[in-house]
Amino acid sequence: MSNYLVAMEAAWLVRDVEGIDDAIGVAVSEAGKRLNDKNKEYVEVEVGATPCPACGEPFDSAFIAANTALVGLLLEIDVFNADGEKHASRIAKSEVGGALRDVPLDIIDVVETEADDDE
């Protein structure tokens, strides 16, 4: 059994916003509140990054049209005692998906982490 850090991308819709910074703030706040309400405060939430198609430099993953924003959030969770990367991914999606119903989630990275010395 191994420990893993699982990173997921979530697509968050924010209505009635004027700017990118407002959309990002609302998306991160709403996601954090829903996770905290389900006792999942151990899930890290931040805005995702999208590479520029021209230069490759990353920029905040948010787009606004008609005062409605689509914000890409990066969610990270530590998964302990999983049988492998696929198992860790399923555990992470189950944990986060249960709190964020109707929010599309996609696994973007799974990294094996060091086990505690206590084992």
JSON list of N, CA and C in Angstrom, two decimals, residues 37-89:
[
{"chain": "A", "resi": 37, "resn": "ASP", "atom": "N", "xyz": [-18.26, 22.13, 4.14]},
{"chain": "A", "resi": 37, "resn": "ASP", "atom": "CA", "xyz": [-19.56, 21.68, 4.64]},
{"chain": "A", "resi": 37, "resn": "ASP", "atom": "C", "xyz": [-19.65, 20.16, 4.73]},
{"chain": "A", "resi": 38, "resn": "LYS", "atom": "N", "xyz": [-18.88, 19.46, 3.92]},
{"chain": "A", "resi": 38, "resn": "LYS", "atom": "CA", "xyz": [-18.86, 17.99, 3.93]},
{"chain": "A", "resi": 38, "resn": "LYS", "atom": "C", "xyz": [-17.64, 17.44, 4.68]},
{"chain": "A", "resi": 39, "resn": "ASN", "atom": "N", "xyz": [-16.99, 18.30, 5.49]},
{"chain": "A", "resi": 39, "resn": "ASN", "atom": "CA", "xyz": [-15.81, 17.92, 6.29]},
{"chain": "A", "resi": 39, "resn": "ASN", "atom": "C", "xyz": [-14.65, 17.44, 5.42]},
{"chain": "A", "resi": 40, "resn": "LYS", "atom": "N", "xyz": [-14.45, 18.10, 4.30]},
{"chain": "A", "resi": 40, "resn": "LYS", "atom": "CA", "xyz": [-13.35, 17.78, 3.39]},
{"chain": "A", "resi": 40, "resn": "LYS", "atom": "C", "xyz": [-12.36, 18.95, 3.32]},
{"chain": "A", "resi": 41, "resn": "GLU", "atom": "N", "xyz": [-12.10, 19.56, 4.48]},
{"chain": "A", "resi": 41, "resn": "GLU", "atom": "CA", "xyz": [-11.22, 20.73, 4.48]},
{"chain": "A", "resi": 41, "resn": "GLU", "atom": "C", "xyz": [-9.77, 20.40, 4.14]},
{"chain": "A", "resi": 42, "resn": "TYR", "atom": "N", "xyz": [-9.44, 19.13, 4.05]},
{"chain": "A", "resi": 42, "resn": "TYR", "atom": "CA", "xyz": [-8.09, 18.70, 3.69]},
{"chain": "A", "resi": 42, "resn": "TYR", "atom": "C", "xyz": [-7.85, 18.75, 2.18]},
{"chain": "A", "resi": 43, "resn": "VAL", "atom": "N", "xyz": [-8.86, 19.05, 1.39]},
{"chain": "A", "resi": 43, "resn": "VAL", "atom": "CA", "xyz": [-8.70, 19.18, -0.06]},
{"chain": "A", "resi": 43, "resn": "VAL", "atom": "C", "xyz": [-8.23, 20.59, -0.36]},
{"chain": "A", "resi": 44, "resn": "GLU", "atom": "N", "xyz": [-7.10, 20.71, -1.06]},
{"chain": "A", "resi": 44, "resn": "GLU", "atom": "CA", "xyz": [-6.56, 22.01, -1.43]},
{"chain": "A", "resi": 44, "resn": "GLU", "atom": "C", "xyz": [-7.27, 22.50, -2.69]},
{"chain": "A", "resi": 45, "resn": "VAL", "atom": "N", "xyz": [-7.70, 23.77, -2.69]},
{"chain": "A", "resi": 45, "resn": "VAL", "atom": "CA", "xyz": [-8.41, 24.36, -3.82]},
{"chain": "A", "resi": 45, "resn": "VAL", "atom": "C", "xyz": [-7.67, 25.61, -4.27]},
{"chain": "A", "resi": 46, "resn": "GLU", "atom": "N", "xyz": [-7.37, 25.68, -5.55]},
{"chain": "A", "resi": 46, "resn": "GLU", "atom": "CA", "xyz": [-6.77, 26.89, -6.12]},
{"chain": "A", "resi": 46, "resn": "GLU", "atom": "C", "xyz": [-7.15, 26.97, -7.59]},
{"chain": "A", "resi": 47, "resn": "VAL", "atom": "N", "xyz": [-6.92, 28.12, -8.18]},
{"chain": "A", "resi": 47, "resn": "VAL", "atom": "CA", "xyz": [-7.24, 28.28, -9.59]},
{"chain": "A", "resi": 47, "resn": "VAL", "atom": "C", "xyz": [-6.23, 27.49, -10.43]},
{"chain": "A", "resi": 48, "resn": "GLY", "atom": "N", "xyz": [-6.72, 26.88, -11.49]},
{"chain": "A", "resi": 48, "resn": "GLY", "atom": "CA", "xyz": [-5.85, 26.11, -12.38]},
{"chain": "A", "resi": 48, "resn": "GLY", "atom": "C", "xyz": [-5.10, 27.02, -13.34]},
{"chain": "A", "resi": 49, "resn": "ALA", "atom": "N", "xyz": [-4.21, 26.44, -14.10]},
{"chain": "A", "resi": 49, "resn": "ALA", "atom": "CA", "xyz": [-3.43, 27.18, -15.08]},
{"chain": "A", "resi": 49, "resn": "ALA", "atom": "C", "xyz": [-3.60, 26.53, -16.45]},
{"chain": "A", "resi": 50, "resn": "THR", "atom": "N", "xyz": [-3.72, 27.38, -17.45]},
{"chain": "A", "resi": 50, "resn": "THR", "atom": "CA", "xyz": [-3.86, 26.93, -18.83]},
{"chain": "A", "resi": 50, "resn": "THR", "atom": "C", "xyz": [-2.70, 27.51, -19.62]},
{"chain": "A", "resi": 51, "resn": "PRO", "atom": "N", "xyz": [-2.01, 26.69, -20.42]},
{"chain": "A", "resi": 51, "resn": "PRO", "atom": "CA", "xyz": [-0.89, 27.24, -21.20]},
{"chain": "A", "resi": 51, "resn": "PRO", "atom": "C", "xyz": [-1.40, 28.08, -22.37]},
{"chain": "A", "resi": 52, "resn": "CYS", "atom": "N", "xyz": [-0.76, 29.19, -22.62]},
{"chain": "A", "resi": 52, "resn": "CYS", "atom": "CA", "xyz": [-1.07, 30.05, -23.75]},
{"chain": "A", "resi": 52, "resn": "CYS", "atom": "C", "xyz": [-0.77, 29.28, -25.04]},
{"chain": "A", "resi": 53, "resn": "PRO", "atom": "N", "xyz": [-1.71, 29.25, -25.99]},
{"chain": "A", "resi": 53, "resn": "PRO", "atom": "CA", "xyz": [-1.46, 28.51, -27.23]},
{"chain": "A", "resi": 53, "resn": "PRO", "atom": "C", "xyz": [-0.33, 29.11, -28.07]},
{"chain": "A", "resi": 54, "resn": "ALA", "atom": "N", "xyz": [-0.06, 30.40, -27.90]},
{"chain": "A", "resi": 54, "resn": "ALA", "atom": "CA", "xyz": [0.98, 31.05, -28.70]},
{"chain": "A", "resi": 54, "resn": "ALA", "atom": "C", "xyz": [2.37, 30.90, -28.10]},
{"chain": "A", "resi": 55, "resn": "CYS", "atom": "N", "xyz": [2.49, 31.21, -26.79]},
{"chain": "A", "resi": 55, "resn": "CYS", "atom": "CA", "xyz": [3.82, 31.23, -26.18]},
{"chain": "A", "resi": 55, "resn": "CYS", "atom": "C", "xyz": [4.06, 30.10, -25.19]},
{"chain": "A", "resi": 56, "resn": "GLY", "atom": "N", "xyz": [3.00, 29.43, -24.73]},
{"chain": "A", "resi": 56, "resn": "GLY", "atom": "CA", "xyz": [3.16, 28.34, -23.79]},
{"chain": "A", "resi": 56, "resn": "GLY", "atom": "C", "xyz": [3.19, 28.75, -22.34]},
{"chain": "A", "resi": 57, "resn": "GLU", "atom": "N", "xyz": [3.21, 30.05, -22.05]},
{"chain": "A", "resi": 57, "resn": "GLU", "atom": "CA", "xyz": [3.23, 30.53, -20.67]},
{"chain": "A", "resi": 57, "resn": "GLU", "atom": "C", "xyz": [1.87, 30.26, -20.01]},
{"chain": "A", "resi": 58, "resn": "PRO", "atom": "N", "xyz": [1.86, 29.84, -18.75]},
{"chain": "A", "resi": 58, "resn": "PRO", "atom": "CA", "xyz": [0.58, 29.57, -18.08]},
{"chain": "A", "resi": 58, "resn": "PRO", "atom": "C", "xyz": [-0.14, 30.85, -17.67]},
{"chain": "A", "resi": 59, "resn": "PHE", "atom": "N", "xyz": [-1.46, 30.82, -17.74]},
{"chain": "A", "resi": 59, "resn": "PHE", "atom": "CA", "xyz": [-2.28, 31.91, -17.23]},
{"chain": "A", "resi": 59, "resn": "PHE", "atom": "C", "xyz": [-3.48, 31.30, -16.50]},
{"chain": "A", "resi": 60, "resn": "ASP", "atom": "N", "xyz": [-4.15, 32.12, -15.68]},
{"chain": "A", "resi": 60, "resn": "ASP", "atom": "CA", "xyz": [-5.29, 31.62, -14.90]},
{"chain": "A", "resi": 60, "resn": "ASP", "atom": "C", "xyz": [-6.34, 31.00, -15.82]},
{"chain": "A", "resi": 61, "resn": "SER", "atom": "N", "xyz": [-6.85, 29.88, -15.40]},
{"chain": "A", "resi": 61, "resn": "SER", "atom": "CA", "xyz": [-7.81, 29.11, -16.18]},
{"chain": "A", "resi": 61, "resn": "SER", "atom": "C", "xyz": [-9.22, 29.64, -15.94]},
{"chain": "A", "resi": 62, "resn": "ALA", "atom": "N", "xyz": [-9.56, 30.75, -16.60]},
{"chain": "A", "resi": 62, "resn": "ALA", "atom": "CA", "xyz": [-10.89, 31.34, -16.44]},
{"chain": "A", "resi": 62, "resn": "ALA", "atom": "C", "xyz": [-11.26, 32.06, -17.73]},
{"chain": "A", "resi": 63, "resn": "PHE", "atom": "N", "xyz": [-12.54, 31.96, -18.09]},
{"chain": "A", "resi": 63, "resn": "PHE", "atom": "CA", "xyz": [-13.05, 32.59, -19.29]},
{"chain": "A", "resi": 63, "resn": "PHE", "atom": "C", "xyz": [-14.42, 33.17, -18.99]},
{"chain": "A", "resi": 64, "resn": "ILE", "atom": "N", "xyz": [-14.66, 34.42, -19.43]},
{"chain": "A", "resi": 64, "resn": "ILE", "atom": "CA", "xyz": [-15.94, 35.07, -19.19]},
{"chain": "A", "resi": 64, "resn": "ILE", "atom": "C", "xyz": [-16.60, 35.41, -20.52]},
{"chain": "A", "resi": 65, "resn": "ALA", "atom": "N", "xyz": [-17.88, 35.08, -20.61]},
{"chain": "A", "resi": 65, "resn": "ALA", "atom": "CA", "xyz": [-18.72, 35.51, -21.73]},
{"chain": "A", "resi": 65, "resn": "ALA", "atom": "C", "xyz": [-20.11, 35.77, -21.16]},
{"chain": "A", "resi": 66, "resn": "ALA", "atom": "N", "xyz": [-20.71, 36.90, -21.55]},
{"chain": "A", "resi": 66, "resn": "ALA", "atom": "CA", "xyz": [-22.05, 37.26, -21.12]},
{"chain": "A", "resi": 66, "resn": "ALA", "atom": "C", "xyz": [-22.19, 37.23, -19.59]},
{"chain": "A", "resi": 67, "resn": "ASN", "atom": "N", "xyz": [-21.21, 37.78, -18.90]},
{"chain": "A", "resi": 67, "resn": "ASN", "atom": "CA", "xyz": [-21.19, 37.85, -17.43]},
{"chain": "A", "resi": 67, "resn": "ASN", "atom": "C", "xyz": [-21.27, 36.48, -16.76]},
{"chain": "A", "resi": 68, "resn": "THR", "atom": "N", "xyz": [-20.89, 35.43, -17.48]},
{"chain": "A", "resi": 68, "resn": "THR", "atom": "CA", "xyz": [-20.83, 34.08, -16.92]},
{"chain": "A", "resi": 68, "resn": "THR", "atom": "C", "xyz": [-19.43, 33.55, -17.14]},
{"chain": "A", "resi": 69, "resn": "ALA", "atom": "N", "xyz": [-18.85, 33.01, -16.08]},
{"chain": "A", "resi": 69, "resn": "ALA", "atom": "CA", "xyz": [-17.46, 32.54, -16.15]},
{"chain": "A", "resi": 69, "resn": "ALA", "atom": "C", "xyz": [-17.38, 31.03, -16.00]},
{"chain": "A", "resi": 70, "resn": "LEU", "atom": "N", "xyz": [-16.43, 30.47, -16.71]},
{"chain": "A", "resi": 70, "resn": "LEU", "atom": "CA", "xyz": [-16.04, 29.08, -16.51]},
{"chain": "A", "resi": 70, "resn": "LEU", "atom": "C", "xyz": [-14.63, 29.13, -15.94]},
{"chain": "A", "resi": 71, "resn": "VAL", "atom": "N", "xyz": [-14.48, 28.63, -14.71]},
{"chain": "A", "resi": 71, "resn": "VAL", "atom": "CA", "xyz": [-13.20, 28.69, -14.01]},
{"chain": "A", "resi": 71, "resn": "VAL", "atom": "C", "xyz": [-12.69, 27.26, -13.82]},
{"chain": "A", "resi": 72, "resn": "GLY", "atom": "N", "xyz": [-11.47, 27.02, -14.24]},
{"chain": "A", "resi": 72, "resn": "GLY", "atom": "CA", "xyz": [-10.83, 25.73, -14.01]},
{"chain": "A", "resi": 72, "resn": "GLY", "atom": "C", "xyz": [-10.14, 25.75, -12.66]},
{"chain": "A", "resi": 73, "resn": "LEU", "atom": "N", "xyz": [-10.59, 24.90, -11.76]},
{"chain": "A", "resi": 73, "resn": "LEU", "atom": "CA", "xyz": [-9.99, 24.82, -10.42]},
{"chain": "A", "resi": 73, "resn": "LEU", "atom": "C", "xyz": [-9.07, 23.61, -10.33]},
{"chain": "A", "resi": 74, "resn": "LEU", "atom": "N", "xyz": [-8.00, 23.76, -9.59]},
{"chain": "A", "resi": 74, "resn": "LEU", "atom": "CA", "xyz": [-7.09, 22.66, -9.29]},
{"chain": "A", "resi": 74, "resn": "LEU", "atom": "C", "xyz": [-7.38, 22.19, -7.87]},
{"chain": "A", "resi": 75, "resn": "LEU", "atom": "N", "xyz": [-7.72, 20.92, -7.73]},
{"chain": "A", "resi": 75, "resn": "LEU", "atom": "CA", "xyz": [-8.01, 20.32, -6.43]},
{"chain": "A", "resi": 75, "resn": "LEU", "atom": "C", "xyz": [-6.96, 19.25, -6.15]},
{"chain": "A", "resi": 76, "resn": "GLU", "atom": "N", "xyz": [-6.35, 19.31, -4.98]},
{"chain": "A", "resi": 76, "resn": "GLU", "atom": "CA", "xyz": [-5.34, 18.31, -4.60]},
{"chain": "A", "resi": 76, "resn": "GLU", "atom": "C", "xyz": [-5.74, 17.64, -3.30]},
{"chain": "A", "resi": 77, "resn": "ILE", "atom": "N", "xyz": [-5.55, 16.33, -3.27]},
{"chain": "A", "resi": 77, "resn": "ILE", "atom": "CA", "xyz": [-5.90, 15.55, -2.08]},
{"chain": "A", "resi": 77, "resn": "ILE", "atom": "C", "xyz": [-4.83, 14.47, -1.87]},
{"chain": "A", "resi": 78, "resn": "ASP", "atom": "N", "xyz": [-4.47, 14.25, -0.63]},
{"chain": "A", "resi": 78, "resn": "ASP", "atom": "CA", "xyz": [-3.57, 13.15, -0.27]},
{"chain": "A", "resi": 78, "resn": "ASP", "atom": "C", "xyz": [-4.40, 11.90, -0.04]},
{"chain": "A", "resi": 79, "resn": "VAL", "atom": "N", "xyz": [-4.01, 10.82, -0.70]},
{"chain": "A", "resi": 79, "resn": "VAL", "atom": "CA", "xyz": [-4.70, 9.54, -0.54]},
{"chain": "A", "resi": 79, "resn": "VAL", "atom": "C", "xyz": [-3.71, 8.57, 0.09]},
{"chain": "A", "resi": 80, "resn": "PHE", "atom": "N", "xyz": [-4.13, 7.95, 1.20]},
{"chain": "A", "resi": 80, "resn": "PHE", "atom": "CA", "xyz": [-3.25, 7.05, 1.95]},
{"chain": "A", "resi": 80, "resn": "PHE", "atom": "C", "xyz": [-3.66, 5.60, 1.75]},
{"chain": "A", "resi": 81, "resn": "ASN", "atom": "N", "xyz": [-2.67, 4.72, 1.73]},
{"chain": "A", "resi": 81, "resn": "ASN", "atom": "CA", "xyz": [-2.88, 3.27, 1.67]},
{"chain": "A", "resi": 81, "resn": "ASN", "atom": "C", "xyz": [-3.69, 2.81, 0.45]},
{"chain": "A", "resi": 82, "resn": "ALA", "atom": "N", "xyz": [-3.33, 3.31, -0.72]},
{"chain": "A", "resi": 82, "resn": "ALA", "atom": "CA", "xyz": [-4.00, 2.89, -1.95]},
{"chain": "A", "resi": 82, "resn": "ALA", "atom": "C", "xyz": [-3.17, 1.77, -2.60]},
{"chain": "A", "resi": 83, "resn": "ASP", "atom": "N", "xyz": [-3.86, 0.92, -3.36]},
{"chain": "A", "resi": 83, "resn": "ASP", "atom": "CA", "xyz": [-3.20, -0.21, -4.02]},
{"chain": "A", "resi": 83, "resn": "ASP", "atom": "C", "xyz": [-2.42, 0.19, -5.26]},
{"chain": "A", "resi": 84, "resn": "GLY", "atom": "N", "xyz": [-2.63, 1.38, -5.77]},
{"chain": "A", "resi": 84, "resn": "GLY", "atom": "CA", "xyz": [-1.93, 1.85, -6.96]},
{"chain": "A", "resi": 84, "resn": "GLY", "atom": "C", "xyz": [-2.51, 3.18, -7.40]},
{"chain": "A", "resi": 85, "resn": "GLU", "atom": "N", "xyz": [-2.01, 3.69, -8.53]},
{"chain": "A", "resi": 85, "resn": "GLU", "atom": "CA", "xyz": [-2.45, 4.99, -9.02]},
{"chain": "A", "resi": 85, "resn": "GLU", "atom": "C", "xyz": [-3.94, 5.00, -9.38]},
{"chain": "A", "resi": 86, "resn": "LYS", "atom": "N", "xyz": [-4.41, 3.94, -10.02]},
{"chain": "A", "resi": 86, "resn": "LYS", "atom": "CA", "xyz": [-5.83, 3.89, -10.39]},
{"chain": "A", "resi": 86, "resn": "LYS", "atom": "C", "xyz": [-6.72, 3.85, -9.15]},
{"chain": "A", "resi": 87, "resn": "HIS", "atom": "N", "xyz": [-6.31, 3.09, -8.16]},
{"chain": "A", "resi": 87, "resn": "HIS", "atom": "CA", "xyz": [-7.07, 3.01, -6.91]},
{"chain": "A", "resi": 87, "resn": "HIS", "atom": "C", "xyz": [-7.08, 4.38, -6.22]},
{"chain": "A", "resi": 88, "resn": "ALA", "atom": "N", "xyz": [-5.93, 5.05, -6.18]},
{"chain": "A", "resi": 88, "resn": "ALA", "atom": "CA", "xyz": [-5.84, 6.38, -5.57]},
{"chain": "A", "resi": 88, "resn": "ALA", "atom": "C", "xyz": [-6.73, 7.37, -6.31]},
{"chain": "A", "resi": 89, "resn": "SER", "atom": "N", "xyz": [-6.78, 7.26, -7.64]},
{"chain": "A", "resi": 89, "resn": "SER", "atom": "CA", "xyz": [-7.63, 8.15, -8.44]},
{"chain": "A", "resi": 89, "resn": "SER", "atom": "C", "xyz": [-9.10, 7.94, -8.13]}
]
